[in-house]
Short mmCIF file of C-alpha atoms and ligand atoms in Angstrom, two decimals:
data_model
loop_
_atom_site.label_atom_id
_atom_site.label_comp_id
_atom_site.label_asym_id
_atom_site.label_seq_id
_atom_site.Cartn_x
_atom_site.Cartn_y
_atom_site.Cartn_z
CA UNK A 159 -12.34 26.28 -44.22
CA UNK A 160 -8.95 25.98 -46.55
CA UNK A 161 -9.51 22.04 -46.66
CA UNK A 162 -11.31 20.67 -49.76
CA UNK A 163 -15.10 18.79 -49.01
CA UNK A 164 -17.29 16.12 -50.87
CA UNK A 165 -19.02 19.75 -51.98
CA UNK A 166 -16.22 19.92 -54.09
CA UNK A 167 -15.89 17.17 -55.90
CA UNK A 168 -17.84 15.45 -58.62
CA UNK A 169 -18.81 11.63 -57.20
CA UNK A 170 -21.11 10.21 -60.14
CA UNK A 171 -19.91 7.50 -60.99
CA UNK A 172 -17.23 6.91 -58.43
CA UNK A 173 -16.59 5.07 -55.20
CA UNK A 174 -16.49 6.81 -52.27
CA UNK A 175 -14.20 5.04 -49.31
CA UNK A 176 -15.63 6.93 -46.06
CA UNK A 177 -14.12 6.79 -42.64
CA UNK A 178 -16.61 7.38 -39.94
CA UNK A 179 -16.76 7.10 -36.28
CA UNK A 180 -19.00 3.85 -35.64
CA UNK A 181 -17.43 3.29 -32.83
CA UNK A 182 -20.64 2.96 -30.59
CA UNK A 183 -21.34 2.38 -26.91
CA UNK A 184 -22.87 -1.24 -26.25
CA UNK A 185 -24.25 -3.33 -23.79
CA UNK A 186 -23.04 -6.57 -21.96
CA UNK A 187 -25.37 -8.31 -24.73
CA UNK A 188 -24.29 -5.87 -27.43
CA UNK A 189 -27.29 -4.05 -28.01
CA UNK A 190 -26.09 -0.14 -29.02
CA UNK A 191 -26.95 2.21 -26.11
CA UNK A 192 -26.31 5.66 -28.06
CA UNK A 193 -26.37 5.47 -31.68
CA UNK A 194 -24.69 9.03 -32.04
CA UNK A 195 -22.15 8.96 -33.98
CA UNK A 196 -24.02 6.61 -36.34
CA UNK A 197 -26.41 9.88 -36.89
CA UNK A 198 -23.61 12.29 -37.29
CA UNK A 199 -22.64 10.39 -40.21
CA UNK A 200 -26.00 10.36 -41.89
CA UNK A 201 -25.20 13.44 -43.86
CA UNK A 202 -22.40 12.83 -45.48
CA UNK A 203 -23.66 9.02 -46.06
CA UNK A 204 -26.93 10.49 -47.66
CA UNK A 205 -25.30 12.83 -49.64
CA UNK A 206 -23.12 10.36 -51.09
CA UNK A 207 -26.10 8.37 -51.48
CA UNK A 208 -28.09 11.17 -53.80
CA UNK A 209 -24.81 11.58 -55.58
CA UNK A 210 -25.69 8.26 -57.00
CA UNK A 211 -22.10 6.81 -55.23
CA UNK A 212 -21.08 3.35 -54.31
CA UNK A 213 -20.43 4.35 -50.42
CA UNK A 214 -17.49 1.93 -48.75
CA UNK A 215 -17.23 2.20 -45.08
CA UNK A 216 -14.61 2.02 -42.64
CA UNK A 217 -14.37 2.26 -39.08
CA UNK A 218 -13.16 0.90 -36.23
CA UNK A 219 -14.73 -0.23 -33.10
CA UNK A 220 -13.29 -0.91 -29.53
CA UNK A 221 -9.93 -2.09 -29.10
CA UNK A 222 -9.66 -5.76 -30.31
CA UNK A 223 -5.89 -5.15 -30.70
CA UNK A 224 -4.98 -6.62 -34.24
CA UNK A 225 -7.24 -9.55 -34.00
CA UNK A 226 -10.58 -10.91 -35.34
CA UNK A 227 -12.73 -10.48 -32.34
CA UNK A 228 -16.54 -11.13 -33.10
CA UNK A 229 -17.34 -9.33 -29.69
CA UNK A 230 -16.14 -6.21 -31.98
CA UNK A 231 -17.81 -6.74 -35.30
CA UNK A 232 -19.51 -3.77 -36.98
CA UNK A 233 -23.13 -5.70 -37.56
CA UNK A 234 -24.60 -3.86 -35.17
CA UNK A 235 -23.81 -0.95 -36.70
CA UNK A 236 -24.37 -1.95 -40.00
CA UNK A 237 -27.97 -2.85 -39.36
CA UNK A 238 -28.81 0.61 -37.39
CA UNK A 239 -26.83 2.34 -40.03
CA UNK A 240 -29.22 0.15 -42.78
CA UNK A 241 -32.64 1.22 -40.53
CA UNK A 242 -31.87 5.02 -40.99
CA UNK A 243 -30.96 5.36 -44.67
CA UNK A 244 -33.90 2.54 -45.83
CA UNK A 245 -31.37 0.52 -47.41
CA UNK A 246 -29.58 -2.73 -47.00
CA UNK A 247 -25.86 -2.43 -45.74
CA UNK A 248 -23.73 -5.32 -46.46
CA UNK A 249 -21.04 -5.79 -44.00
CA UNK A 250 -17.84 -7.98 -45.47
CA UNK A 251 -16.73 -10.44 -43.56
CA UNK A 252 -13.42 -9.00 -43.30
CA UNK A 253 -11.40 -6.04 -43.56
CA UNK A 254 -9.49 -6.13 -47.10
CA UNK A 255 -9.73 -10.06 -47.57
CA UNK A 256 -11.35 -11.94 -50.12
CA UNK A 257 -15.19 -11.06 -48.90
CA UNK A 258 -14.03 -7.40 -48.66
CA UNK A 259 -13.13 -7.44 -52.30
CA UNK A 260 -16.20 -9.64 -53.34
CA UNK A 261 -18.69 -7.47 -51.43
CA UNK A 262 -17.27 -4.06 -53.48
CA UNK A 263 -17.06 -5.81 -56.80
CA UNK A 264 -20.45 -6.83 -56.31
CA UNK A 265 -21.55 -3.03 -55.49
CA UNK A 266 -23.95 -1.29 -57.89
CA UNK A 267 -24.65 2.45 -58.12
CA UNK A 268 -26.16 3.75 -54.67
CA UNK A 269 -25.14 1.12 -52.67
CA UNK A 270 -23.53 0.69 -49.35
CA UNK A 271 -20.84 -1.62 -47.69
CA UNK A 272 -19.09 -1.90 -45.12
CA UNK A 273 -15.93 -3.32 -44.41
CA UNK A 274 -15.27 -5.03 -40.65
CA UNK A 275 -13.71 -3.18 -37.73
CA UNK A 276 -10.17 -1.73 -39.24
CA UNK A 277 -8.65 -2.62 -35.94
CA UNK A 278 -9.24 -6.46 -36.46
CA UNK A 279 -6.03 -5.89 -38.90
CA UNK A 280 -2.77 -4.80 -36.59
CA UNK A 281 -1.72 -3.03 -39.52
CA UNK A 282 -4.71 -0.41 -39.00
CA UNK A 283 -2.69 1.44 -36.01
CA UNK A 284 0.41 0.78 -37.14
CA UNK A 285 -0.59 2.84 -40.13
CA UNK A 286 0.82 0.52 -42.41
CA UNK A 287 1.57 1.70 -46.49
CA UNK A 288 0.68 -1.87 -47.05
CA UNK A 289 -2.88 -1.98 -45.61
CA UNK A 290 -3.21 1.65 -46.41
CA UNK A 291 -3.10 0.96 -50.36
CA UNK A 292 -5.02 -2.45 -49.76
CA UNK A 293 -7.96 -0.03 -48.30
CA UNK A 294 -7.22 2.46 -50.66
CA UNK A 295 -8.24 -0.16 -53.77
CA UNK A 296 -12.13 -0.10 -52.99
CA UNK A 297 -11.95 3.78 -53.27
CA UNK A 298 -11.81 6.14 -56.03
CA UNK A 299 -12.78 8.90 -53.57
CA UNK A 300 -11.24 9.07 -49.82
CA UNK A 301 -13.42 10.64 -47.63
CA UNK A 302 -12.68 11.73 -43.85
CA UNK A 303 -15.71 12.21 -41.63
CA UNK A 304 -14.55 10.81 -38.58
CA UNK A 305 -13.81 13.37 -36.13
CA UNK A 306 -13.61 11.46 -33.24
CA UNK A 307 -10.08 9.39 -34.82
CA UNK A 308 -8.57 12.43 -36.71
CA UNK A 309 -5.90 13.23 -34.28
CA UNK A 310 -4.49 9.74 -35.05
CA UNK A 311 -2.41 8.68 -37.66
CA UNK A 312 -3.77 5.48 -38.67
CA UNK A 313 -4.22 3.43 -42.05
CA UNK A 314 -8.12 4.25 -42.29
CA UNK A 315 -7.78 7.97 -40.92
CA UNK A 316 -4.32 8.93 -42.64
CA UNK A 317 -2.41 6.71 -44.89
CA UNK A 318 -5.30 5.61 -47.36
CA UNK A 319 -4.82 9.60 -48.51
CA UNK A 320 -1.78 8.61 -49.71
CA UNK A 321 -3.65 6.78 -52.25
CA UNK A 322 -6.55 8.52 -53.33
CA UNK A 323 -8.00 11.93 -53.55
CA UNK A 324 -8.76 13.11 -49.91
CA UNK A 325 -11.32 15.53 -48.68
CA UNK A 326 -13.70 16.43 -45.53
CA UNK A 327 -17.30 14.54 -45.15
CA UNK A 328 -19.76 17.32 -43.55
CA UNK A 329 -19.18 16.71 -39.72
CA UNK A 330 -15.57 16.76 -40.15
CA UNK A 331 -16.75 20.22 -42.08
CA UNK A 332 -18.86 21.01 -39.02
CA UNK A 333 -16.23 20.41 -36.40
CA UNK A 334 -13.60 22.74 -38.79
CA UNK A 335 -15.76 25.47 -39.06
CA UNK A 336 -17.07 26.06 -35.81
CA UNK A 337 -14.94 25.32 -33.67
CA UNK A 338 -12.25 27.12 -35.95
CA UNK A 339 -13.85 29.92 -36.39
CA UNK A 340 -14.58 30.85 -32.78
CA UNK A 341 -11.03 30.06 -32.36
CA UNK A 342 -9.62 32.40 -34.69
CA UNK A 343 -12.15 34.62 -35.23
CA UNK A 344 -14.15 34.96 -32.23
CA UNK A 345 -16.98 37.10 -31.18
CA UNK A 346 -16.13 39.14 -27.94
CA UNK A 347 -15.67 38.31 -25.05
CA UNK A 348 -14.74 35.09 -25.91
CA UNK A 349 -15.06 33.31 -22.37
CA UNK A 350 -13.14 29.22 -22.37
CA UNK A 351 -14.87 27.18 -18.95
CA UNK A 352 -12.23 25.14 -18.07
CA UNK A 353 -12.56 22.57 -15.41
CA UNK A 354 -12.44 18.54 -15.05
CA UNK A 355 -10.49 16.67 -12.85
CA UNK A 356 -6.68 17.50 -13.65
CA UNK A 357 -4.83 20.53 -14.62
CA UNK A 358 -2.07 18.02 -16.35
CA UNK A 359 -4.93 17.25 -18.86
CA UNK A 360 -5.91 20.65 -19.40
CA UNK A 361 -2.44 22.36 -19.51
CA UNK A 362 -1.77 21.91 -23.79
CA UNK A 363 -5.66 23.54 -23.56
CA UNK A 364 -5.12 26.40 -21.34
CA UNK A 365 -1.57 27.43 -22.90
CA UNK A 366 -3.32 27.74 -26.14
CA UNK A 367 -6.48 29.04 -25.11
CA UNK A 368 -4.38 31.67 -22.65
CA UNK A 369 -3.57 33.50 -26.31
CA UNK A 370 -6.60 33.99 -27.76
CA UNK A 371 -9.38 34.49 -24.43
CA UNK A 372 -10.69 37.64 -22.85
CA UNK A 373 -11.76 35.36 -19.55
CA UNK A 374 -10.46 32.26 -18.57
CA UNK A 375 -12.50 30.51 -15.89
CA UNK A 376 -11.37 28.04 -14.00
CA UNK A 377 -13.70 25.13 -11.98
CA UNK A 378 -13.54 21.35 -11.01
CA UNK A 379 -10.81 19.57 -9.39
CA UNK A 380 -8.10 21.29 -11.03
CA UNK A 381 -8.64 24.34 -8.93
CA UNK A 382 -7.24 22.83 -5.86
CA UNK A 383 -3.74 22.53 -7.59
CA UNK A 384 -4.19 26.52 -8.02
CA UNK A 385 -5.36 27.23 -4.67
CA UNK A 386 -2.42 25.36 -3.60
CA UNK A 387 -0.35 27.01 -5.32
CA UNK A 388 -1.42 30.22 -4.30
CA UNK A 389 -0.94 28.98 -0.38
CA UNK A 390 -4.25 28.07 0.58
CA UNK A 391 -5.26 25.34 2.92
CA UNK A 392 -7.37 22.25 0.51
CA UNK A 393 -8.12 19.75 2.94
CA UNK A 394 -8.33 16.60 1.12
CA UNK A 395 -9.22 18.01 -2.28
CA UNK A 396 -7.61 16.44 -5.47
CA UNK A 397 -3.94 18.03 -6.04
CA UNK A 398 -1.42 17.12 -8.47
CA UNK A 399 2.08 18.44 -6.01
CA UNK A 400 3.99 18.32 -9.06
CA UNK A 401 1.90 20.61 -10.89
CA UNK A 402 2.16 23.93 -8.65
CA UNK A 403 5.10 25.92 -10.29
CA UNK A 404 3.30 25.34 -13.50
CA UNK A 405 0.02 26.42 -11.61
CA UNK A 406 1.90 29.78 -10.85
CA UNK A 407 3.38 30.42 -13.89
CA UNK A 408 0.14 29.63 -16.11
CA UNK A 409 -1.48 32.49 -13.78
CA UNK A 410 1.54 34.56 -14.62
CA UNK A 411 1.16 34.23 -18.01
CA UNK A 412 -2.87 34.86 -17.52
CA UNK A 413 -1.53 38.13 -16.04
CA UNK A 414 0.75 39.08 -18.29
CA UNK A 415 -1.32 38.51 -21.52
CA UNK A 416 -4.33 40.84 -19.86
CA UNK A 417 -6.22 37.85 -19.42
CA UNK A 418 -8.52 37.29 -16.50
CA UNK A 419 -8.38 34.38 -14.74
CA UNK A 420 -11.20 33.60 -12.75
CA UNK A 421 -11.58 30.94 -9.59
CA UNK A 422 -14.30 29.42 -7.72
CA UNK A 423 -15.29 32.27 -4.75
CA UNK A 424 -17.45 29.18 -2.81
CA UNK A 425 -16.86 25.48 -2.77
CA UNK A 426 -18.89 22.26 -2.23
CA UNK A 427 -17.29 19.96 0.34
CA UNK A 428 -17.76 16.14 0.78
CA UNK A 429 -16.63 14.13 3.49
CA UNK A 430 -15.93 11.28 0.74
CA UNK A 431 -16.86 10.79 -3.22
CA UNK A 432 -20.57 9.28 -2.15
CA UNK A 433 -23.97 10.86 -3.03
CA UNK A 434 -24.66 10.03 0.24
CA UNK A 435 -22.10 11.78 2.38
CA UNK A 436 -22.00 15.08 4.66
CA UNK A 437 -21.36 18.33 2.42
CA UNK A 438 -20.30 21.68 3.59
CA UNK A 439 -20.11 25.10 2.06
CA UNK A 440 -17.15 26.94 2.82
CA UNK A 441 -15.54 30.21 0.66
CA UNK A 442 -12.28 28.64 -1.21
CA UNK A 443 -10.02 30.30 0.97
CA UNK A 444 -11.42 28.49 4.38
CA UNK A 445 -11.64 24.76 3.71
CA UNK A 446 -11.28 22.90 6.61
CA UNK A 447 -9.11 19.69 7.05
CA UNK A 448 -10.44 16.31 6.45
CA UNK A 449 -12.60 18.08 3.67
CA UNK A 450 -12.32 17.33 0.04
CA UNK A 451 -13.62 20.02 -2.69
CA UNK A 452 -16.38 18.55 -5.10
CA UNK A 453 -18.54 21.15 -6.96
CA UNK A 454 -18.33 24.90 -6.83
CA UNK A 455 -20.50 26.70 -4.30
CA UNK A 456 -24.03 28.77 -4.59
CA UNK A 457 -21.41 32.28 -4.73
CA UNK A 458 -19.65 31.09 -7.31
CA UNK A 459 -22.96 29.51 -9.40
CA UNK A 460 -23.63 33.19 -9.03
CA UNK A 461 -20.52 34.97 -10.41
CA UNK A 462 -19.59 32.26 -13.39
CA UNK A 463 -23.58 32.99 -14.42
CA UNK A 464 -22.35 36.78 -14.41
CA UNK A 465 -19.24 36.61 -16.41
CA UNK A 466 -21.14 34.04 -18.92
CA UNK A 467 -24.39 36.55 -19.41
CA UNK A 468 -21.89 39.13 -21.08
CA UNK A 469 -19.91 36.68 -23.16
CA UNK A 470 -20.11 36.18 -26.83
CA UNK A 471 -18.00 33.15 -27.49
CA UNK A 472 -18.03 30.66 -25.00
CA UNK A 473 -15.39 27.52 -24.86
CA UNK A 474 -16.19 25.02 -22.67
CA UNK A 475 -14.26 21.74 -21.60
CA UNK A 476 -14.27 20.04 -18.01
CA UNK A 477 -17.18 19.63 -15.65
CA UNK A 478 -16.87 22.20 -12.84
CA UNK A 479 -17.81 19.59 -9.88
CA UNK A 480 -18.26 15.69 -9.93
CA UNK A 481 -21.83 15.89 -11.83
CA UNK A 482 -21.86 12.30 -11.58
CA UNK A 483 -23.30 12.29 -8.07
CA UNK A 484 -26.09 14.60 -8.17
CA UNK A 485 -25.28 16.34 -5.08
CA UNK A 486 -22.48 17.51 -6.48
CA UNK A 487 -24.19 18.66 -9.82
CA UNK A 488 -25.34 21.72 -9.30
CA UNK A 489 -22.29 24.16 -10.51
CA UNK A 490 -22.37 22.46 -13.78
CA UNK A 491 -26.04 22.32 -14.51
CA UNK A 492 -25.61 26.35 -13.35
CA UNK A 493 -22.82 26.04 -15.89
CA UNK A 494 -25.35 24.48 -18.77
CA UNK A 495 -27.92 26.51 -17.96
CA UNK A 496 -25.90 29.89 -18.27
CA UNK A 497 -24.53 28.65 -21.56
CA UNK A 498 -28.42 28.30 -23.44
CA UNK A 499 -28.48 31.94 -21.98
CA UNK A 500 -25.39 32.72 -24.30
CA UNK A 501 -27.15 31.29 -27.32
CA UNK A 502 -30.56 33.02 -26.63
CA UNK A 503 -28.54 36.22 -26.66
CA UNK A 504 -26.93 35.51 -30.14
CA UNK A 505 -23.74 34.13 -28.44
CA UNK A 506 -22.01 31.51 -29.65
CA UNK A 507 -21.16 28.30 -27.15
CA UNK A 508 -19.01 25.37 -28.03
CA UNK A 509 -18.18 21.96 -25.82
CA UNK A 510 -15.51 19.99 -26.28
CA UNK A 511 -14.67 17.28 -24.09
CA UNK A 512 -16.87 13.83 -23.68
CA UNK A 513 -17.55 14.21 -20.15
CA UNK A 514 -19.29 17.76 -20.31
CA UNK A 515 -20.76 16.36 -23.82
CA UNK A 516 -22.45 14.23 -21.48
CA UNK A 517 -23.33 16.08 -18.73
CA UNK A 518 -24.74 18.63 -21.15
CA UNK A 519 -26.91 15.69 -22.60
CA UNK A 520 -27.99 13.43 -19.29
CA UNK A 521 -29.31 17.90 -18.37
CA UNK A 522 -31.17 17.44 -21.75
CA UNK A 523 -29.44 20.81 -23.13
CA UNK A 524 -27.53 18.92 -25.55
CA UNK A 525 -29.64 21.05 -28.61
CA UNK A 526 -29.68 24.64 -26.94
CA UNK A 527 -25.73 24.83 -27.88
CA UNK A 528 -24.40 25.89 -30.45
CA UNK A 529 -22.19 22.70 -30.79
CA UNK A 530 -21.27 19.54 -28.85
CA UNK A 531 -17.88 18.53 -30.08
CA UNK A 532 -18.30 14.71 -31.53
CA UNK A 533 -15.07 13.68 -30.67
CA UNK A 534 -12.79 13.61 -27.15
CA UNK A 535 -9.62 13.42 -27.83
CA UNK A 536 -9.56 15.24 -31.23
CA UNK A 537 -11.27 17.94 -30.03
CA UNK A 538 -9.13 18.55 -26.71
CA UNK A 539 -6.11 17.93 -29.22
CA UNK A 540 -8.30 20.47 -31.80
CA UNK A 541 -8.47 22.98 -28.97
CA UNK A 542 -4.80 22.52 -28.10
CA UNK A 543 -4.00 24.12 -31.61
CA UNK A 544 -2.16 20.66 -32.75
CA UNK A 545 -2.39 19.52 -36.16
CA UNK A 546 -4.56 16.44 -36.35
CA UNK A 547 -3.20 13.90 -38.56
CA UNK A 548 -6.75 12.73 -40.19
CA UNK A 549 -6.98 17.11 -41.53
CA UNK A 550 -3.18 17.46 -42.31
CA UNK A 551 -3.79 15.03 -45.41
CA UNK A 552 -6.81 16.65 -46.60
CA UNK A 553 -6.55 18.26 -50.13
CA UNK A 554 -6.45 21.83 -49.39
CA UNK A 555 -8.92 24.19 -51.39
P1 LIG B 116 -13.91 16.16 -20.34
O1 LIG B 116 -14.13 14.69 -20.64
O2 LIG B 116 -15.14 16.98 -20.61
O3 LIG B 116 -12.67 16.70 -21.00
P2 LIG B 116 -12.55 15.57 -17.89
O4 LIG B 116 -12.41 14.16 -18.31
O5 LIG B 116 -11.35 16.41 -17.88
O6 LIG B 116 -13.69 16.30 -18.77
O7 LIG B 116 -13.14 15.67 -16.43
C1 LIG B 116 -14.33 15.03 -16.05
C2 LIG B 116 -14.24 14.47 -14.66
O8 LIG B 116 -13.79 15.44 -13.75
C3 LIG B 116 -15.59 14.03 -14.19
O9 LIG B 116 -15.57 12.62 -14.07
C4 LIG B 116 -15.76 14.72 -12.84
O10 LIG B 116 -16.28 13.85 -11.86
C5 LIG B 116 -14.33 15.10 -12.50
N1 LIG B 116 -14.29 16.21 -11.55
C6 LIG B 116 -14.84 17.42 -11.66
N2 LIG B 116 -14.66 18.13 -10.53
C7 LIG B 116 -13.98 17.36 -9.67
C8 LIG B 116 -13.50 17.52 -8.33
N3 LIG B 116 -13.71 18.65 -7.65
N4 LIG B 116 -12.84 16.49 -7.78
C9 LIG B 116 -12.65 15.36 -8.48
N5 LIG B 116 -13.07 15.14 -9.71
C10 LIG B 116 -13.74 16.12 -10.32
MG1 LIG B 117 -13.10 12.92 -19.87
#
């Protein structure tokens, strides 16, 4: 990695401003119902911690839009934060305001605060110099571990760099390395699973993936757009109309870069998007009217399993069927499954994406990959080749 880390720097003595991703999943009460991305931080919080630091949070939470909104206040995750490291956490009572400054000054060696939801300031998102440099004042150290906000340019994630020295907490590390590293250096046959519900969310993925796979395999509702596009009948499958000449020309380009592109054989029909509703199996190139595509069929289970044994890099983003309704699960728990297989055999296996994050988790195969891509956006943006804001202003090595 060409971007500089907390490994590199000295931080006795110094503050370190972090930005993580506390931005947790709660319930109607507000009780925390995956704590995460709270543990993904650990290690760089830790670390910081034996460094004999004073550790100032950030983060953001839900989308209170500028405003104090209690309903988004960090305590929550200040007190789970507080019950894994054995140490109090103070949370300010405000973002840079008078309790924010009080609650750093107040700091002693090996201590932690953190400051309220950056988002209860509308200056946070609107990346503001201003708010930036107020942010930037509890810091001697800027440190950027929150993968899951890197490919946006806000005050917390961006400007404050502007400010201070800037470098990579270890999951931000993590992300880099991996999932950089199979990109530009893969092991082959580097295989990318793409599937989902859209090929308009996929296409900045596939255009960029399209120049670096052996196999491209495509699954989930996106294929219908394809098979359309190709001149098959798709019943009442999901289709994007406006999508088909870029359908075509995405499989020319497959073509003419040598790579193979590779489409369900078999497909699961539904009668409507209920667990409870009348399926059918029918190959891809015979579904029926009044029939809507939701998972890929036993055939294809079969032939993705194939093509996945002999890979050695593996790129997956986009359930292959609606997994949500388990009778429509079974191509992407064959899908899971095949992937530990990559890893037993030395392979490599990557998933980006939050909806095959979780369907790799609620299959309990969340720790037989290689890695689970913390954050949704950034990662799909990350696999896109863009530049992500939040790693541009990293100090480079
Ligand atoms: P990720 O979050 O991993 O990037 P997406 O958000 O692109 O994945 O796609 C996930 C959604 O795609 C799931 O909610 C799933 O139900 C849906 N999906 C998969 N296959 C189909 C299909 N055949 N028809 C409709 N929706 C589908
Ligand atoms: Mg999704």
């Amino acid at each position: 990695m060409n971007k500089k880390t907390i490994e590199d720097i000295c931080f006795c003595s110094k503050r370190a401003l972090v930005r993580v991703d506390f931005n947790i999943p709660q319930d109607e009460e507000g009780n925390i119902t995956d704590d995460t991305r709270i543990r993904a931080a650990l290690p760089t919080i830790n670390y910081l911690l034996e460094k004999n630091a004073k550790v100032i949070l950030m983060s953001h939470l839900g989308r209170p839009k500028g405003k104090v909104n209690m309903k988004y206040s960090l305590k929550p995750a200040a007190e789970r934060l507080s019950q894994y490291i054995g140490k109090p956490v103070t949370l300010a009572e405000d973002v840079v305001g008078e309790s924010a400054k009080a609650c750093v000054e107040a700091m002693n060696f090996g201590d932690v605060v953190m400051l309220e939801n950056v988002r209860f300031d509308p200056r946070e998102e609107a990346n503001d110099p201003e708010f930036a440099k107020e942010l930037a004042q509890f810091g001697d150290i800027f440190v950027s571990d929150a993968f899951g906000t890197v490919h946006r340019a806000h005050a917390s994630t961006a400007g404050v760099a502007q400010y201070l020295p800037a470098v990579a907490g270890f999951l931000i590390k993590k992300e880099l390395e991996i999932m950089g590293n199979a990109l530009e250096n893969p092991a082959r046959p580097f295989v990318a699973m793409l599937g989902g519900k859209k090929v308009s969310d996929k296409i900045g993925v596939i255009e960029n993936l399209i120049n670096k796979v052996d196999i491209l395999i495509i699954g989930g509702g996106m294929s219908y757009t394809f098979f359309k596009a190709m001149g098959r009948n798709i019943g009442n499958s999901i289709l994007e109309a406006d999508k088909l000449d870029l359908a075509k020309s995405l499989m020319a380009k497959a073509e003419e870069k040598g790579v193979k592109m590779y489409f369900p054989l078999d497909i699961v029909l539904g009668k409507d998007y209920s667990n409870d509703t009348e399926t059918l199996i029918v190959d891809s190139d015979k579904i029926p009217d009044d029939w809507e595509g939701f998972d890929i069929g036993p055939k294809t289970r079969e032939f993705y399993t194939n093509v996945l044994a002999d890979a050695k890099t593996v790129v997956w983003n986009g359930p292959v069927g609606v997994f949500e309704l388990p009778i429509f699960s079974n191509g992407t728990k064959a899908i899971a499954m095949a992937m530990t297989k990559v890893v037993e055999n030395g392979g490599i296996t990557i998933i980006g994406g939050g909806d095959s994050a979780a369907a790799v988790e609620q299959m309990g195969l969340a720790d037989k990959m290689t890695h689970i891509s913390t954050g949704g956006g950034a990662s799909l943006e990350f696999l896109e080749g863009k530049t992500l804001p939040g790693i541009a202003v990293l100090a480079d090595k």
